[in-house]
């Protein structure tokens, strides 16, 4: 299995907390700890913020296989894919729910989040030491607060109680902490995102041009905050935060669903109107410079026994037969999300490029019958970057982390739970009409769903989230928060204890017994 180019840290778990002094040196030009802080300028905070973005794009736990394992491959609509021999341990750990307490993917997922938390804590420490109050420095504080909350939201959903490290330290022993309860983790998330929403700008536009594509905004903070309240069932807060994002008038649904995923020449399709937060990747001509991630590479079509023209990536995160069978073929999103071996890719209207894929034939053709079309790489970019040659890849593809469609569907769900069926139906219709190709209320495909009662609308919204966000890593956590995971995943080996992953054993060992395993593991 291809691993991320970042070397796995030796001090893997609680003592990702030992790694805070390593940092992203190429972004930082900081004084040693023995120096005074009086002459440090806002540029130091800016550099540390850039280090947070760099960690997001370059560390495997955020941008490649471990993220896919935890967020997507655990659900019933996605599977590991690739070939039978590549990463075969993932089939056991994440598809049949025989979770591992000590393996590369789970260790990396935990480690990388605490490493980013360390970086955020360090930046906040510097900001506090400098007593900054200028707008640029406050924006940097907002970025650090967002990224810390982003990591803790992943951790609390994945593990439940986890150590709360919200301070900067230089003695590694100070970073060994017992777990804090879920409520305390969410309280920290609320504090962080409240400040992030205050300090981050509405946009980064100067003279009508976005000078920092992909950089965090107030809308990103409020969208993430709404997600955290959605997971807690705090419906009124979800409605309030989603309405703030909508009323900001900074975002809109992309007119054509396939355009959301375009990653063409000169960045065509990236950071579109629906993008609230998007991980940035860039690869230049002939692979120079390469400032990309392996997000797209890890999921593109794997050559198998087919010709080298289909050596596009590692082939992870592929659709299951269950998803294919459950999805009405009259919904255009199906052919815009699923790429079929042995079939025409549908051309531009279906998010394709006019090619016909080799047949599904493990050993002689492609090893999987279906592929994730939301990361299907543009042939023009393959030629431009040269990544089709040699090992293949698609490192230029951005990860769409937060998009406006989620705001609309969160508002629909929360409104329904509060008894406001009319608002729920109105927002559901925004998504369904776009899915149909904007055919309007008299359409015969992806038909409007009027409100009948709360149970009926709840079921409709669940289905809509399933298909709108297929292959994007939403469904596992949705199933858990809805209480549907045992029903939908039980046949694969899921039981209620699988809602939380066990704490990495290396973290427990390094803590000297202070950190204890999750009670059901």
mmCIF file with all atom_site columns, C-alpha atoms in Angstrom, residues 157-261:
data_model
loop_
_atom_site.group_PDB
_atom_site.id
_atom_site.type_symbol
_atom_site.label_atom_id
_atom_site.label_alt_id
_atom_site.label_comp_id
_atom_site.label_asym_id
_atom_site.label_entity_id
_atom_site.label_seq_id
_atom_site.pdbx_PDB_ins_code
_atom_site.Cartn_x
_atom_site.Cartn_y
_atom_site.Cartn_z
_atom_site.occupancy
_atom_site.B_iso_or_equiv
_atom_site.pdbx_formal_charge
_atom_site.auth_seq_id
_atom_site.auth_comp_id
_atom_site.auth_asym_id
_atom_site.auth_atom_id
_atom_site.pdbx_PDB_model_num
ATOM 1   C CA . UNK A 1 157 ? -17.036 11.962 17.188  1.00 0.00 ? 157 UNK A CA 1
ATOM 2   C CA . UNK A 1 158 ? -14.488 9.220  16.651  1.00 0.00 ? 158 UNK A CA 1
ATOM 3   C CA . UNK A 1 159 ? -13.430 8.371  20.217  1.00 0.00 ? 159 UNK A CA 1
ATOM 4   C CA . UNK A 1 160 ? -15.858 10.030 22.635  1.00 0.00 ? 160 UNK A CA 1
ATOM 5   C CA . UNK A 1 161 ? -13.942 11.180 25.720  1.00 0.00 ? 161 UNK A CA 1
ATOM 6   C CA . UNK A 1 162 ? -10.421 12.338 24.798  1.00 0.00 ? 162 UNK A CA 1
ATOM 7   C CA . UNK A 1 163 ? -7.656  14.367 26.467  1.00 0.00 ? 163 UNK A CA 1
ATOM 8   C CA . UNK A 1 164 ? -8.375  18.094 26.344  1.00 0.00 ? 164 UNK A CA 1
ATOM 9   C CA . UNK A 1 165 ? -5.109  19.923 25.657  1.00 0.00 ? 165 UNK A CA 1
ATOM 10  C CA . UNK A 1 166 ? -5.885  23.606 25.280  1.00 0.00 ? 166 UNK A CA 1
ATOM 11  C CA . UNK A 1 167 ? -2.590  25.086 26.446  1.00 0.00 ? 167 UNK A CA 1
ATOM 12  C CA . UNK A 1 168 ? 0.986   25.397 25.261  1.00 0.00 ? 168 UNK A CA 1
ATOM 13  C CA . UNK A 1 169 ? 3.762   23.574 27.119  1.00 0.00 ? 169 UNK A CA 1
ATOM 14  C CA . UNK A 1 170 ? 7.423   22.725 26.663  1.00 0.00 ? 170 UNK A CA 1
ATOM 15  C CA . UNK A 1 171 ? 7.719   19.787 29.062  1.00 0.00 ? 171 UNK A CA 1
ATOM 16  C CA . UNK A 1 172 ? 6.388   16.659 27.355  1.00 0.00 ? 172 UNK A CA 1
ATOM 17  C CA . UNK A 1 173 ? 5.098   15.282 30.648  1.00 0.00 ? 173 UNK A CA 1
ATOM 18  C CA . UNK A 1 174 ? 2.687   18.214 30.870  1.00 0.00 ? 174 UNK A CA 1
ATOM 19  C CA . UNK A 1 175 ? 0.960   16.894 27.768  1.00 0.00 ? 175 UNK A CA 1
ATOM 20  C CA . UNK A 1 176 ? -0.004  13.611 29.391  1.00 0.00 ? 176 UNK A CA 1
ATOM 21  C CA . UNK A 1 177 ? -3.597  14.062 30.442  1.00 0.00 ? 177 UNK A CA 1
ATOM 22  C CA . UNK A 1 178 ? -6.519  11.852 31.329  1.00 0.00 ? 178 UNK A CA 1
ATOM 23  C CA . UNK A 1 179 ? -9.578  11.929 29.115  1.00 0.00 ? 179 UNK A CA 1
ATOM 24  C CA . UNK A 1 180 ? -12.091 14.721 29.467  1.00 0.00 ? 180 UNK A CA 1
ATOM 25  C CA . UNK A 1 181 ? -15.811 13.998 29.027  1.00 0.00 ? 181 UNK A CA 1
ATOM 26  C CA . UNK A 1 182 ? -17.561 14.633 25.737  1.00 0.00 ? 182 UNK A CA 1
ATOM 27  C CA . UNK A 1 183 ? -19.365 17.650 27.204  1.00 0.00 ? 183 UNK A CA 1
ATOM 28  C CA . UNK A 1 184 ? -16.049 19.331 28.064  1.00 0.00 ? 184 UNK A CA 1
ATOM 29  C CA . UNK A 1 185 ? -14.713 18.737 24.550  1.00 0.00 ? 185 UNK A CA 1
ATOM 30  C CA . UNK A 1 186 ? -17.828 20.300 23.021  1.00 0.00 ? 186 UNK A CA 1
ATOM 31  C CA . UNK A 1 187 ? -17.569 23.231 25.417  1.00 0.00 ? 187 UNK A CA 1
ATOM 32  C CA . UNK A 1 188 ? -14.061 23.891 24.104  1.00 0.00 ? 188 UNK A CA 1
ATOM 33  C CA . UNK A 1 189 ? -15.289 23.573 20.526  1.00 0.00 ? 189 UNK A CA 1
ATOM 34  C CA . UNK A 1 190 ? -18.044 26.098 21.239  1.00 0.00 ? 190 UNK A CA 1
ATOM 35  C CA . UNK A 1 191 ? -15.580 28.550 22.755  1.00 0.00 ? 191 UNK A CA 1
ATOM 36  C CA . UNK A 1 192 ? -13.180 28.188 19.839  1.00 0.00 ? 192 UNK A CA 1
ATOM 37  C CA . UNK A 1 193 ? -15.763 28.543 17.087  1.00 0.00 ? 193 UNK A CA 1
ATOM 38  C CA . UNK A 1 194 ? -17.497 31.438 18.791  1.00 0.00 ? 194 UNK A CA 1
ATOM 39  C CA . UNK A 1 195 ? -14.233 33.387 18.656  1.00 0.00 ? 195 UNK A CA 1
ATOM 40  C CA . UNK A 1 196 ? -13.355 32.107 15.181  1.00 0.00 ? 196 UNK A CA 1
ATOM 41  C CA . UNK A 1 197 ? -16.708 33.394 13.899  1.00 0.00 ? 197 UNK A CA 1
ATOM 42  C CA . UNK A 1 198 ? -15.979 36.796 15.457  1.00 0.00 ? 198 UNK A CA 1
ATOM 43  C CA . UNK A 1 199 ? -12.395 37.127 14.218  1.00 0.00 ? 199 UNK A CA 1
ATOM 44  C CA . UNK A 1 200 ? -12.421 35.558 10.777  1.00 0.00 ? 200 UNK A CA 1
ATOM 45  C CA . UNK A 1 201 ? -13.351 37.781 7.826   1.00 0.00 ? 201 UNK A CA 1
ATOM 46  C CA . UNK A 1 202 ? -16.531 37.492 5.810   1.00 0.00 ? 202 UNK A CA 1
ATOM 47  C CA . UNK A 1 203 ? -14.301 36.887 2.779   1.00 0.00 ? 203 UNK A CA 1
ATOM 48  C CA . UNK A 1 204 ? -10.771 37.548 1.547   1.00 0.00 ? 204 UNK A CA 1
ATOM 49  C CA . UNK A 1 205 ? -11.819 39.692 -1.399  1.00 0.00 ? 205 UNK A CA 1
ATOM 50  C CA . UNK A 1 206 ? -9.823  42.768 -2.379  1.00 0.00 ? 206 UNK A CA 1
ATOM 51  C CA . UNK A 1 207 ? -11.116 44.725 -5.336  1.00 0.00 ? 207 UNK A CA 1
ATOM 52  C CA . UNK A 1 208 ? -13.449 41.857 -6.218  1.00 0.00 ? 208 UNK A CA 1
ATOM 53  C CA . UNK A 1 209 ? -10.641 39.270 -6.248  1.00 0.00 ? 209 UNK A CA 1
ATOM 54  C CA . UNK A 1 210 ? -10.246 36.527 -3.648  1.00 0.00 ? 210 UNK A CA 1
ATOM 55  C CA . UNK A 1 211 ? -6.618  37.031 -2.666  1.00 0.00 ? 211 UNK A CA 1
ATOM 56  C CA . UNK A 1 212 ? -6.467  33.897 -0.487  1.00 0.00 ? 212 UNK A CA 1
ATOM 57  C CA . UNK A 1 213 ? -8.543  31.093 -2.074  1.00 0.00 ? 213 UNK A CA 1
ATOM 58  C CA . UNK A 1 214 ? -9.294  28.417 0.472   1.00 0.00 ? 214 UNK A CA 1
ATOM 59  C CA . UNK A 1 215 ? -8.470  30.539 3.485   1.00 0.00 ? 215 UNK A CA 1
ATOM 60  C CA . UNK A 1 216 ? -10.878 30.333 6.422   1.00 0.00 ? 216 UNK A CA 1
ATOM 61  C CA . UNK A 1 217 ? -13.840 32.680 6.733   1.00 0.00 ? 217 UNK A CA 1
ATOM 62  C CA . UNK A 1 218 ? -16.642 33.461 9.154   1.00 0.00 ? 218 UNK A CA 1
ATOM 63  C CA . UNK A 1 219 ? -18.873 31.224 7.042   1.00 0.00 ? 219 UNK A CA 1
ATOM 64  C CA . UNK A 1 220 ? -16.517 28.292 7.543   1.00 0.00 ? 220 UNK A CA 1
ATOM 65  C CA . UNK A 1 221 ? -16.559 28.786 11.323  1.00 0.00 ? 221 UNK A CA 1
ATOM 66  C CA . UNK A 1 222 ? -20.352 28.989 11.443  1.00 0.00 ? 222 UNK A CA 1
ATOM 67  C CA . UNK A 1 223 ? -20.775 25.967 9.156   1.00 0.00 ? 223 UNK A CA 1
ATOM 68  C CA . UNK A 1 224 ? -18.476 23.806 11.257  1.00 0.00 ? 224 UNK A CA 1
ATOM 69  C CA . UNK A 1 225 ? -20.193 25.082 14.384  1.00 0.00 ? 225 UNK A CA 1
ATOM 70  C CA . UNK A 1 226 ? -23.578 24.130 12.924  1.00 0.00 ? 226 UNK A CA 1
ATOM 71  C CA . UNK A 1 227 ? -22.239 20.635 12.233  1.00 0.00 ? 227 UNK A CA 1
ATOM 72  C CA . UNK A 1 228 ? -21.183 20.260 15.871  1.00 0.00 ? 228 UNK A CA 1
ATOM 73  C CA . UNK A 1 229 ? -24.654 21.277 17.063  1.00 0.00 ? 229 UNK A CA 1
ATOM 74  C CA . UNK A 1 230 ? -26.285 18.962 14.521  1.00 0.00 ? 230 UNK A CA 1
ATOM 75  C CA . UNK A 1 231 ? -24.379 16.058 16.029  1.00 0.00 ? 231 UNK A CA 1
ATOM 76  C CA . UNK A 1 232 ? -25.643 17.081 19.486  1.00 0.00 ? 232 UNK A CA 1
ATOM 77  C CA . UNK A 1 233 ? -29.242 17.574 18.345  1.00 0.00 ? 233 UNK A CA 1
ATOM 78  C CA . UNK A 1 234 ? -29.186 21.267 19.291  1.00 0.00 ? 234 UNK A CA 1
ATOM 79  C CA . UNK A 1 235 ? -31.659 22.124 16.564  1.00 0.00 ? 235 UNK A CA 1
ATOM 80  C CA . UNK A 1 236 ? -32.255 25.784 17.381  1.00 0.00 ? 236 UNK A CA 1
ATOM 81  C CA . UNK A 1 237 ? -28.521 26.476 17.264  1.00 0.00 ? 237 UNK A CA 1
ATOM 82  C CA . UNK A 1 238 ? -28.263 24.691 13.918  1.00 0.00 ? 238 UNK A CA 1
ATOM 83  C CA . UNK A 1 239 ? -31.035 26.861 12.486  1.00 0.00 ? 239 UNK A CA 1
ATOM 84  C CA . UNK A 1 240 ? -29.449 30.054 13.805  1.00 0.00 ? 240 UNK A CA 1
ATOM 85  C CA . UNK A 1 241 ? -25.972 29.283 12.476  1.00 0.00 ? 241 UNK A CA 1
ATOM 86  C CA . UNK A 1 242 ? -27.158 28.050 9.084   1.00 0.00 ? 242 UNK A CA 1
ATOM 87  C CA . UNK A 1 243 ? -29.249 31.175 8.664   1.00 0.00 ? 243 UNK A CA 1
ATOM 88  C CA . UNK A 1 244 ? -26.208 33.312 9.429   1.00 0.00 ? 244 UNK A CA 1
ATOM 89  C CA . UNK A 1 245 ? -24.274 31.562 6.656   1.00 0.00 ? 245 UNK A CA 1
ATOM 90  C CA . UNK A 1 246 ? -27.173 31.946 4.217   1.00 0.00 ? 246 UNK A CA 1
ATOM 91  C CA . UNK A 1 247 ? -27.827 35.578 5.088   1.00 0.00 ? 247 UNK A CA 1
ATOM 92  C CA . UNK A 1 248 ? -24.146 36.444 4.569   1.00 0.00 ? 248 UNK A CA 1
ATOM 93  C CA . UNK A 1 249 ? -24.828 36.034 0.819   1.00 0.00 ? 249 UNK A CA 1
ATOM 94  C CA . UNK A 1 250 ? -21.302 34.742 0.302   1.00 0.00 ? 250 UNK A CA 1
ATOM 95  C CA . UNK A 1 251 ? -22.286 31.325 -1.065  1.00 0.00 ? 251 UNK A CA 1
ATOM 96  C CA . UNK A 1 252 ? -24.733 29.707 -3.453  1.00 0.00 ? 252 UNK A CA 1
ATOM 97  C CA . UNK A 1 253 ? -25.416 26.272 -4.876  1.00 0.00 ? 253 UNK A CA 1
ATOM 98  C CA . UNK A 1 254 ? -23.324 25.552 -7.947  1.00 0.00 ? 254 UNK A CA 1
ATOM 99  C CA . UNK A 1 255 ? -25.768 25.442 -10.857 1.00 0.00 ? 255 UNK A CA 1
ATOM 100 C CA . UNK A 1 256 ? -24.539 22.132 -12.295 1.00 0.00 ? 256 UNK A CA 1
ATOM 101 C CA . UNK A 1 257 ? -23.736 19.424 -9.762  1.00 0.00 ? 257 UNK A CA 1
ATOM 102 C CA . UNK A 1 258 ? -20.715 18.002 -11.703 1.00 0.00 ? 258 UNK A CA 1
ATOM 103 C CA . UNK A 1 259 ? -19.083 21.445 -11.751 1.00 0.00 ? 259 UNK A CA 1
ATOM 104 C CA . UNK A 1 260 ? -18.512 21.244 -7.997  1.00 0.00 ? 260 UNK A CA 1
ATOM 105 C CA . UNK A 1 261 ? -15.796 18.651 -8.621  1.00 0.00 ? 261 UNK A CA 1
#
